[in-house]
Tab-separated table of C-alpha atoms and ligand atoms in Angstrom:
chain	number	residue	atom	x	y	z
B	1	MET	CA	-5.289	21.963	30.278
B	2	VAL	CA	-8.653	21.250	31.632
B	3	PHE	CA	-7.309	18.798	34.168
B	4	LYS	CA	-4.524	21.202	34.978
B	5	ARG	CA	-7.210	23.854	35.699
B	6	ALA	CA	-9.414	21.909	37.832
B	7	VAL	CA	-6.466	20.938	40.065
B	8	TRP	CA	-5.588	24.269	40.296
B	9	ALA	CA	-9.204	24.756	41.470
B	10	LEU	CA	-9.104	21.966	43.760
B	11	GLN	CA	-6.051	23.605	45.616
B	12	TYR	CA	-7.607	26.680	45.491
B	13	ILE	CA	-10.786	25.452	47.308
B	14	ARG	CA	-8.779	23.449	49.668
B	15	SER	CA	-6.632	26.309	50.676
B	16	MET	CA	-9.710	28.164	51.773
B	17	THR	CA	-10.305	25.781	54.369
B	18	ILE	CA	-8.818	26.664	57.794
B	19	ASP	CA	-7.212	23.187	58.756
B	20	PHE	CA	-6.444	22.672	62.433
B	21	ARG	CA	-6.753	18.841	62.205
B	22	SER	CA	-2.824	18.421	62.659
B	23	ASP	CA	0.622	20.326	62.162
B	24	THR	CA	1.061	17.621	59.746
B	25	VAL	CA	-1.082	19.316	56.870
B	26	THR	CA	1.120	21.926	56.261
B	27	ARG	CA	2.268	22.226	52.557
B	28	PRO	CA	5.896	22.975	51.218
B	29	SER	CA	6.551	26.828	50.802
B	30	PRO	CA	7.503	27.908	47.262
B	31	ALA	CA	11.052	28.918	48.958
B	32	MET	CA	11.294	25.498	50.192
B	33	MET	CA	10.593	23.959	46.902
B	34	GLU	CA	13.158	26.218	45.202
B	35	VAL	CA	15.661	24.533	47.835
B	36	VAL	CA	14.189	21.095	46.759
B	37	LYS	CA	14.673	21.901	43.047
B	38	ASN	CA	18.229	22.673	43.556
B	39	ALA	CA	19.278	19.570	46.179
B	40	ARG	CA	22.019	17.732	45.179
B	41	VAL	CA	21.070	14.170	45.391
B	42	GLY	CA	22.793	10.676	45.328
B	43	ASP	CA	22.071	7.020	46.793
B	44	ASP	CA	21.553	7.361	50.573
B	45	VAL	CA	21.592	3.506	51.152
B	46	PHE	CA	25.019	4.005	49.989
B	47	GLY	CA	25.612	6.939	51.969
B	48	GLU	CA	26.095	9.072	49.156
B	49	ASP	CA	23.371	11.826	49.401
B	50	PRO	CA	25.084	14.838	50.041
B	51	SER	CA	21.582	16.763	51.243
B	52	ILE	CA	20.808	13.694	53.641
B	53	ASN	CA	24.675	13.905	54.756
B	54	ASP	CA	24.090	17.342	55.413
B	55	LEU	CA	20.860	17.167	57.287
B	56	GLU	CA	22.067	14.524	59.505
B	57	ALA	CA	25.612	16.296	60.346
B	58	PHE	CA	23.545	19.477	60.911
B	59	THR	CA	21.006	18.055	63.369
B	60	ALA	CA	23.669	15.912	65.242
B	61	ASP	CA	25.612	19.078	65.780
B	62	MET	CA	22.526	21.414	66.699
B	63	PHE	CA	21.850	18.489	69.544
B	64	GLY	CA	25.388	18.021	70.398
B	65	MET	CA	25.155	14.175	69.726
B	66	GLU	CA	27.453	12.002	67.702
B	67	SER	CA	25.517	11.135	64.793
B	68	ALA	CA	21.962	11.011	63.277
B	69	VAL	CA	19.959	9.213	60.801
B	70	PHE	CA	17.312	10.342	58.297
B	71	CYS	CA	14.034	8.230	58.468
B	72	PRO	CA	10.553	8.222	56.376
B	73	SER	CA	8.579	8.975	59.607
B	74	GLY	CA	8.512	9.467	63.264
B	75	THR	CA	7.090	6.129	63.939
B	76	MET	CA	9.916	4.766	62.245
B	77	THR	CA	12.621	6.554	64.473
B	78	ASN	CA	10.718	5.888	67.440
B	79	GLN	CA	10.580	2.165	66.593
B	80	ILE	CA	14.244	1.888	65.481
B	81	ALA	CA	15.324	3.533	68.876
B	82	ILE	CA	13.057	0.911	71.038
B	83	LYS	CA	14.609	-2.007	68.580
B	84	CYS	CA	18.051	-0.632	69.226
B	85	HIS	CA	17.874	-0.130	72.932
B	86	THR	CA	15.967	-3.290	73.653
B	87	GLN	CA	16.076	-7.320	73.590
B	88	PRO	CA	12.758	-9.340	73.182
B	89	ALA	CA	10.798	-9.937	76.669
B	90	GLU	CA	12.153	-6.745	78.171
B	91	GLU	CA	10.136	-3.741	79.160
B	92	VAL	CA	9.599	-0.151	77.970
B	93	ILE	CA	8.255	2.419	80.446
B	94	CYS	CA	6.218	5.100	79.280
B	95	GLU	CA	3.148	7.169	79.844
B	96	ARG	CA	-0.630	5.744	79.350
B	97	GLN	CA	-1.061	8.037	76.605
B	98	SER	CA	2.131	8.282	74.896
B	99	HIS	CA	2.259	7.710	70.833
B	100	ILE	CA	4.991	4.948	70.600
B	101	TYR	CA	2.159	2.838	72.741
B	102	GLN	CA	-1.099	4.369	71.365
B	103	TYR	CA	-0.696	5.270	67.992
B	104	GLU	CA	2.296	3.278	66.490
B	105	GLY	CA	0.070	-0.087	65.562
B	106	GLY	CA	1.254	-2.310	68.334
B	107	GLY	CA	4.629	-1.843	67.044
B	108	ILE	CA	6.619	-2.121	69.986
B	109	ALA	CA	5.345	-5.660	70.554
B	110	TYR	CA	5.973	-6.761	66.625
B	111	ASN	CA	9.373	-5.019	65.967
B	112	SER	CA	10.957	-5.531	69.519
B	113	GLY	CA	9.007	-8.361	70.897
B	114	CYS	CA	8.903	-6.320	74.137
B	115	GLN	CA	6.105	-5.355	76.715
B	116	VAL	CA	5.080	-2.213	78.187
B	117	LYS	CA	4.793	-0.592	81.637
B	118	LEU	CA	2.154	2.584	81.507
B	119	ILE	CA	2.393	5.476	83.829
B	120	GLU	CA	-0.529	7.665	84.697
B	121	GLY	CA	1.240	10.775	84.052
B	122	ASN	CA	0.026	14.401	84.360
B	123	ARG	CA	-0.853	15.717	81.101
B	124	GLY	CA	1.660	13.269	79.339
B	125	ARG	CA	4.408	14.002	81.467
B	126	ILE	CA	5.683	11.410	84.078
B	127	THR	CA	8.203	11.963	87.153
B	128	ALA	CA	11.480	10.321	88.460
B	129	GLU	CA	9.127	9.057	91.334
B	130	GLN	CA	6.836	7.360	89.024
B	131	VAL	CA	10.036	5.905	86.925
B	132	THR	CA	11.712	4.392	89.800
B	133	ALA	CA	8.346	2.914	91.281
B	134	ALA	CA	7.842	1.437	87.657
B	135	ILE	CA	11.140	-0.506	87.492
B	136	ASN	CA	10.932	-4.261	88.008
B	137	PRO	CA	13.207	-5.847	90.588
B	138	ASP	CA	15.543	-8.367	89.453
B	139	ASP	CA	13.335	-11.398	89.639
B	140	ILE	CA	12.921	-14.261	87.020
B	141	HIS	CA	9.021	-13.839	87.070
B	142	LYS	CA	9.517	-10.388	85.836
B	143	ALA	CA	10.474	-8.462	82.508
B	144	LYS	CA	13.776	-6.730	82.660
B	145	SER	CA	12.940	-3.170	82.575
B	146	THR	CA	15.598	-1.451	80.222
B	147	LEU	CA	14.326	1.809	78.485
B	148	VAL	CA	12.125	4.782	79.356
B	149	SER	CA	10.515	6.804	76.723
B	150	LEU	CA	9.548	10.356	77.277
B	151	GLU	CA	7.010	12.388	74.908
B	152	ASN	CA	7.920	16.222	74.597
B	153	THR	CA	5.600	17.981	73.967
B	154	ALA	CA	3.354	15.334	75.026
B	155	ASN	CA	0.466	15.315	72.464
B	156	ARG	CA	-2.683	13.813	74.228
B	157	GLY	CA	-1.377	16.253	77.096
B	158	GLY	CA	-2.231	19.129	74.819
B	159	GLY	CA	1.250	19.678	73.733
B	160	SER	CA	2.484	20.122	77.515
B	161	CYS	CA	6.187	20.588	78.224
B	162	TYR	CA	8.509	19.282	80.505
B	163	GLU	CA	10.703	20.973	82.910
B	164	MET	CA	14.316	20.443	82.608
B	165	ASP	CA	14.684	19.696	85.946
B	166	ASP	CA	12.362	17.055	86.005
B	167	ILE	CA	13.953	15.171	82.850
B	168	ARG	CA	17.664	15.595	84.773
B	169	LYS	CA	15.815	13.791	87.512
B	170	ILE	CA	14.599	10.908	85.422
B	171	ARG	CA	18.035	10.489	83.458
B	172	LYS	CA	19.532	10.167	87.230
B	173	VAL	CA	16.979	7.221	87.882
B	174	CYS	CA	18.153	5.787	84.573
B	175	ASP	CA	21.586	6.147	85.085
B	176	ASP	CA	21.112	4.361	88.678
B	177	ASN	CA	19.198	1.477	87.339
B	178	ARG	CA	21.232	0.824	84.135
B	179	LEU	CA	18.278	1.924	81.879
B	180	ASN	CA	18.377	3.691	78.875
B	181	LEU	CA	16.478	6.761	77.853
B	182	HIS	CA	14.563	7.931	74.710
B	183	LEU	CA	13.259	11.117	73.840
B	184	ASP	CA	10.145	10.861	71.107
B	185	GLY	CA	10.405	14.852	70.425
B	186	ALA	CA	7.960	14.995	67.390
B	187	ARG	CA	7.205	18.459	68.708
B	188	LEU	CA	10.668	18.972	70.692
B	189	PHE	CA	10.954	22.255	68.743
B	190	ASN	CA	7.707	23.767	70.091
B	191	ALA	CA	9.021	23.063	73.532
B	192	ILE	CA	12.304	24.360	72.925
B	193	VAL	CA	10.851	27.518	71.749
B	194	ALA	CA	7.969	27.821	74.347
B	195	LYS	CA	10.648	27.412	77.422
B	196	LYS	CA	13.286	29.065	75.788
B	197	GLN	CA	15.429	25.766	76.211
B	198	GLN	CA	18.352	25.016	73.979
B	199	PRO	CA	18.350	21.455	71.901
B	200	LYS	CA	22.096	20.677	73.447
B	201	ASP	CA	20.023	20.822	77.009
B	202	PHE	CA	18.123	17.570	75.496
B	203	GLY	CA	21.049	16.424	73.449
B	204	SER	CA	23.056	15.777	76.931
B	205	LEU	CA	20.277	13.954	78.688
B	206	PHE	CA	18.903	11.126	76.140
B	207	ASP	CA	20.262	8.302	74.671
B	208	SER	CA	18.367	8.665	71.636
B	209	ILE	CA	15.845	11.522	70.422
B	210	SER	CA	13.475	11.448	67.625
B	211	ILE	CA	12.394	14.718	65.791
B	212	CYS	CA	10.153	15.318	63.036
B	213	LEU	CA	10.379	17.606	60.382
B	214	SER	CA	6.983	17.131	59.024
B	215	LYS	CA	4.948	18.408	61.885
B	216	GLY	CA	5.083	22.084	62.926
B	217	LEU	CA	8.706	22.653	61.062
B	218	GLY	CA	6.584	22.440	57.635
B	219	ALA	CA	8.681	19.927	55.773
B	220	PRO	CA	6.582	17.130	53.707
B	221	VAL	CA	8.627	14.054	54.983
B	222	GLY	CA	10.984	12.724	57.328
B	223	SER	CA	12.205	12.105	60.773
B	224	VAL	CA	15.607	12.224	62.234
B	225	LEU	CA	16.815	9.867	65.203
B	226	LEU	CA	19.837	11.191	67.166
B	227	GLY	CA	22.333	9.034	69.447
B	228	LYS	CA	25.881	8.059	69.737
B	229	LYS	CA	27.923	6.912	66.931
B	230	ASP	CA	27.471	3.016	67.419
B	231	PHE	CA	23.496	3.233	68.126
B	232	ILE	CA	22.911	4.905	64.696
B	233	LYS	CA	24.977	2.303	63.163
B	234	LYS	CA	22.988	-0.347	64.498
B	235	ALA	CA	19.885	2.188	63.519
B	236	ARG	CA	20.763	2.188	60.131
B	237	ARG	CA	20.634	-1.643	59.825
B	238	PHE	CA	17.129	-1.759	61.272
B	239	ARG	CA	16.089	1.299	59.129
B	240	LYS	CA	16.980	-1.154	56.020
B	241	VAL	CA	15.282	-4.142	57.585
B	242	MET	CA	11.913	-1.961	57.864
B	243	GLY	CA	12.382	-1.142	54.328
B	244	GLY	CA	13.275	2.715	55.176
B	245	GLY	CA	16.559	2.814	53.200
B	246	MET	CA	15.552	5.643	50.481
B	247	ARG	CA	17.749	6.113	47.495
B	248	GLN	CA	17.855	10.209	46.329
B	249	SER	CA	15.984	11.044	49.752
B	250	GLY	CA	17.786	14.354	49.484
B	251	ILE	CA	14.761	15.688	47.593
B	252	ILE	CA	12.980	15.107	50.824
B	253	GLY	CA	15.896	15.855	53.250
B	254	ALA	CA	16.918	19.288	51.598
B	255	ALA	CA	13.127	20.291	52.530
B	256	GLY	CA	13.791	18.865	56.171
B	257	LEU	CA	17.089	21.123	56.442
B	258	TYR	CA	15.496	24.197	55.272
B	259	ALA	CA	12.898	23.771	57.822
B	260	LEU	CA	15.457	23.466	60.661
B	261	GLN	CA	17.227	26.338	59.294
B	262	HIS	CA	14.120	28.735	58.975
B	263	ASN	CA	10.960	27.374	60.736
B	264	ILE	CA	11.925	26.840	64.531
B	265	ASP	CA	11.646	30.521	65.729
B	266	ARG	CA	8.374	31.174	63.854
B	267	LEU	CA	6.672	28.387	66.084
B	268	ALA	CA	6.286	31.021	68.529
B	269	ILE	CA	3.472	32.601	66.475
B	270	ASP	CA	1.652	29.229	66.299
B	271	HIS	CA	1.688	29.189	70.142
B	272	GLU	CA	0.322	32.673	70.194
B	273	HIS	CA	-2.426	31.715	67.526
B	274	ALA	CA	-3.020	28.839	69.886
B	275	ARG	CA	-3.285	30.746	72.773
B	276	GLN	CA	-5.995	33.407	70.907
B	277	ILE	CA	-8.392	30.234	70.110
B	278	ALA	CA	-8.015	29.060	73.603
B	279	GLU	CA	-9.029	32.234	74.859
B	280	ALA	CA	-12.295	32.659	72.656
B	281	LEU	CA	-13.217	29.124	73.586
B	282	SER	CA	-12.690	29.704	77.147
B	283	LYS	CA	-15.796	32.343	76.988
B	284	LYS	CA	-18.288	29.717	75.798
B	285	SER	CA	-20.410	27.767	78.138
B	286	PHE	CA	-20.530	24.736	76.140
B	287	ILE	CA	-16.788	24.195	77.064
B	288	LYS	CA	-16.129	22.041	80.155
B	289	ASP	CA	-12.723	22.561	80.456
B	290	ILE	CA	-9.194	23.325	78.279
B	291	PHE	CA	-5.995	22.099	78.988
B	292	PRO	CA	-3.568	24.926	79.784
B	293	VAL	CA	-1.992	25.706	76.114
B	294	GLU	CA	1.827	25.799	76.217
B	295	THR	CA	2.514	25.154	72.877
B	296	ASN	CA	0.391	24.781	69.223
B	297	ILE	CA	-2.179	22.280	70.744
B	298	ILE	CA	-5.585	23.022	72.357
B	299	ILE	CA	-7.416	20.016	73.606
B	300	PHE	CA	-10.689	20.870	75.283
B	301	SER	CA	-13.838	19.078	76.596
B	302	VAL	CA	-17.301	19.977	75.752
B	303	THR	CA	-20.544	19.767	78.090
B	304	PRO	CA	-23.426	16.931	76.975
B	305	VAL	CA	-25.168	19.842	75.073
B	306	TYR	CA	-22.659	19.781	72.491
B	307	ALA	CA	-21.201	16.424	71.929
B	308	ALA	CA	-17.402	16.310	70.332
B	309	LYS	CA	-18.595	15.276	66.874
B	310	ARG	CA	-21.497	17.714	66.744
B	311	LEU	CA	-19.194	20.990	67.624
B	312	VAL	CA	-16.543	19.585	64.503
B	313	ALA	CA	-19.486	19.470	62.112
B	314	GLU	CA	-20.435	22.853	63.244
B	315	LEU	CA	-17.221	24.351	62.605
B	316	LYS	CA	-16.747	22.290	59.446
B	317	LYS	CA	-19.860	24.430	57.893
B	318	HIS	CA	-17.470	27.481	58.362
B	319	GLU	CA	-14.870	25.395	56.606
B	320	ILE	CA	-12.948	25.071	59.834
B	321	LEU	CA	-11.338	21.480	60.391
B	322	ALA	CA	-10.517	19.943	64.078
B	323	ILE	CA	-10.817	16.445	65.398
B	324	ALA	CA	-12.795	14.704	67.951
B	325	ILE	CA	-10.230	12.883	69.917
B	326	ALA	CA	-12.655	11.586	72.198
B	327	GLU	CA	-16.481	11.309	72.851
B	328	ASN	CA	-16.242	14.799	74.413
B	329	GLN	CA	-12.827	15.975	73.432
B	330	VAL	CA	-11.776	18.079	70.750
B	331	ARG	CA	-8.392	18.780	69.581
B	332	ILE	CA	-6.982	22.175	67.628
B	333	VAL	CA	-3.375	22.532	66.183
B	334	THR	CA	-2.140	25.378	64.665
B	335	HIS	CA	1.008	25.495	62.437
B	336	LEU	CA	2.468	27.505	59.832
B	337	ASP	CA	-0.150	27.375	57.028
B	338	ILE	CA	-2.436	29.018	59.704
B	339	THR	CA	-2.611	32.711	59.423
B	340	THR	CA	-3.450	35.439	61.755
B	341	ASP	CA	-6.542	36.424	59.366
B	342	MET	CA	-7.587	32.734	59.634
B	343	VAL	CA	-7.264	32.640	63.497
B	344	ARG	CA	-9.237	36.179	63.503
B	345	THR	CA	-12.101	34.210	61.597
B	346	THR	CA	-11.772	30.989	63.792
B	347	CYS	CA	-12.384	33.359	66.744
B	348	GLU	CA	-15.284	35.023	65.238
B	349	VAL	CA	-17.053	31.813	64.216
B	350	ILE	CA	-16.426	30.510	68.175
B	351	ARG	CA	-18.207	33.737	69.354
B	352	GLU	CA	-21.129	32.758	67.024
B	353	LEU	CA	-21.362	29.359	68.426
M	401	LIG	C1	3.269	12.721	64.886
M	401	LIG	C2	4.097	11.929	66.059
M	401	LIG	C3	5.008	10.805	66.034
M	401	LIG	C4	5.511	10.448	64.487
M	401	LIG	O1	4.337	10.022	63.741
M	401	LIG	P1	4.751	10.093	62.070
M	401	LIG	O2	3.316	10.350	61.555
M	401	LIG	O3	5.090	8.480	61.925
M	401	LIG	O4	5.726	10.699	61.618
M	401	LIG	C5	5.685	10.639	67.092
M	401	LIG	N1	5.204	10.676	68.313
M	401	LIG	C6	4.249	11.963	68.472
M	401	LIG	C7	3.936	12.323	69.810
M	401	LIG	C8	3.524	12.248	67.122
M	401	LIG	O5	2.649	13.321	67.505
């Protein structure tokens, strides 16, 4: 009883903090937990979990793609996709700051035995011309270029979004050069909402797409990899190899389906919140510059007066959490556990800094 009360108190205290560190910190809502409680489950390694089968079918249909597989994380969906698209000693083309290269523990080398050709993009986005220039010639000295990977929205680009036309041009380059095209869509729904696009626009242009349910959509765990039937069949094999085959995973899959059915349109609120915070920041003299805020991520740099770590520490005194992502750079991410009141409080604190 005492223990229970302590846990409750701890949660209460934690809920007082305004946590902008990432959109991964969201906790399942009571409505989501109700769905979880009633989820029908089975053994998903046998293909018998009805909640997972529903989730995979729903997602594939949403994107107009043939098939889908549920995985424990976005790192795993990306890594499986790269593994399925490549052979060892081949080359993956991606942006310098992309998650698959920077934040997946060297997985491209470890899992796929591939090397990477990095492109310096514009806030995380690359162009068809850059892709063309990055493709290796058919020369035995050179690694064979086989895969291009894009990130939308681009995390280190401050949640920047691709224009559909620019993706179409990259698709054409891939077709002309027999390259596959993968999308790290950890925050694809933020782009879809911000740009008023349709999931099927993306489904028709990419060979594979990874989406995260555990970011802005607010599910506790999980990502979905989408692609052609044969591709997903192969992906299931590698998911098992990587230890990602789960049993009654419908418990978390049901939360993921709930998130897709209820939490997409509301991302617009997160975008508006981010815009308001960026506006408050823009008036401060210690801010050097702010990346244009397109979705739910604000990346800004501070003048030497205020090292990033010091600013983060200052905010923490007011129970506002952000992350210093570089010596002089701070990242703030809005999400569904951030209320309009919290945004107002944050803007007031910023004004007083
Ligand atoms: C979060 C994220 C992923 C996947 O991360 P996991 O924590 O493994 O689910 C992939 N790409 C980007 C851009 C991300 O932000």
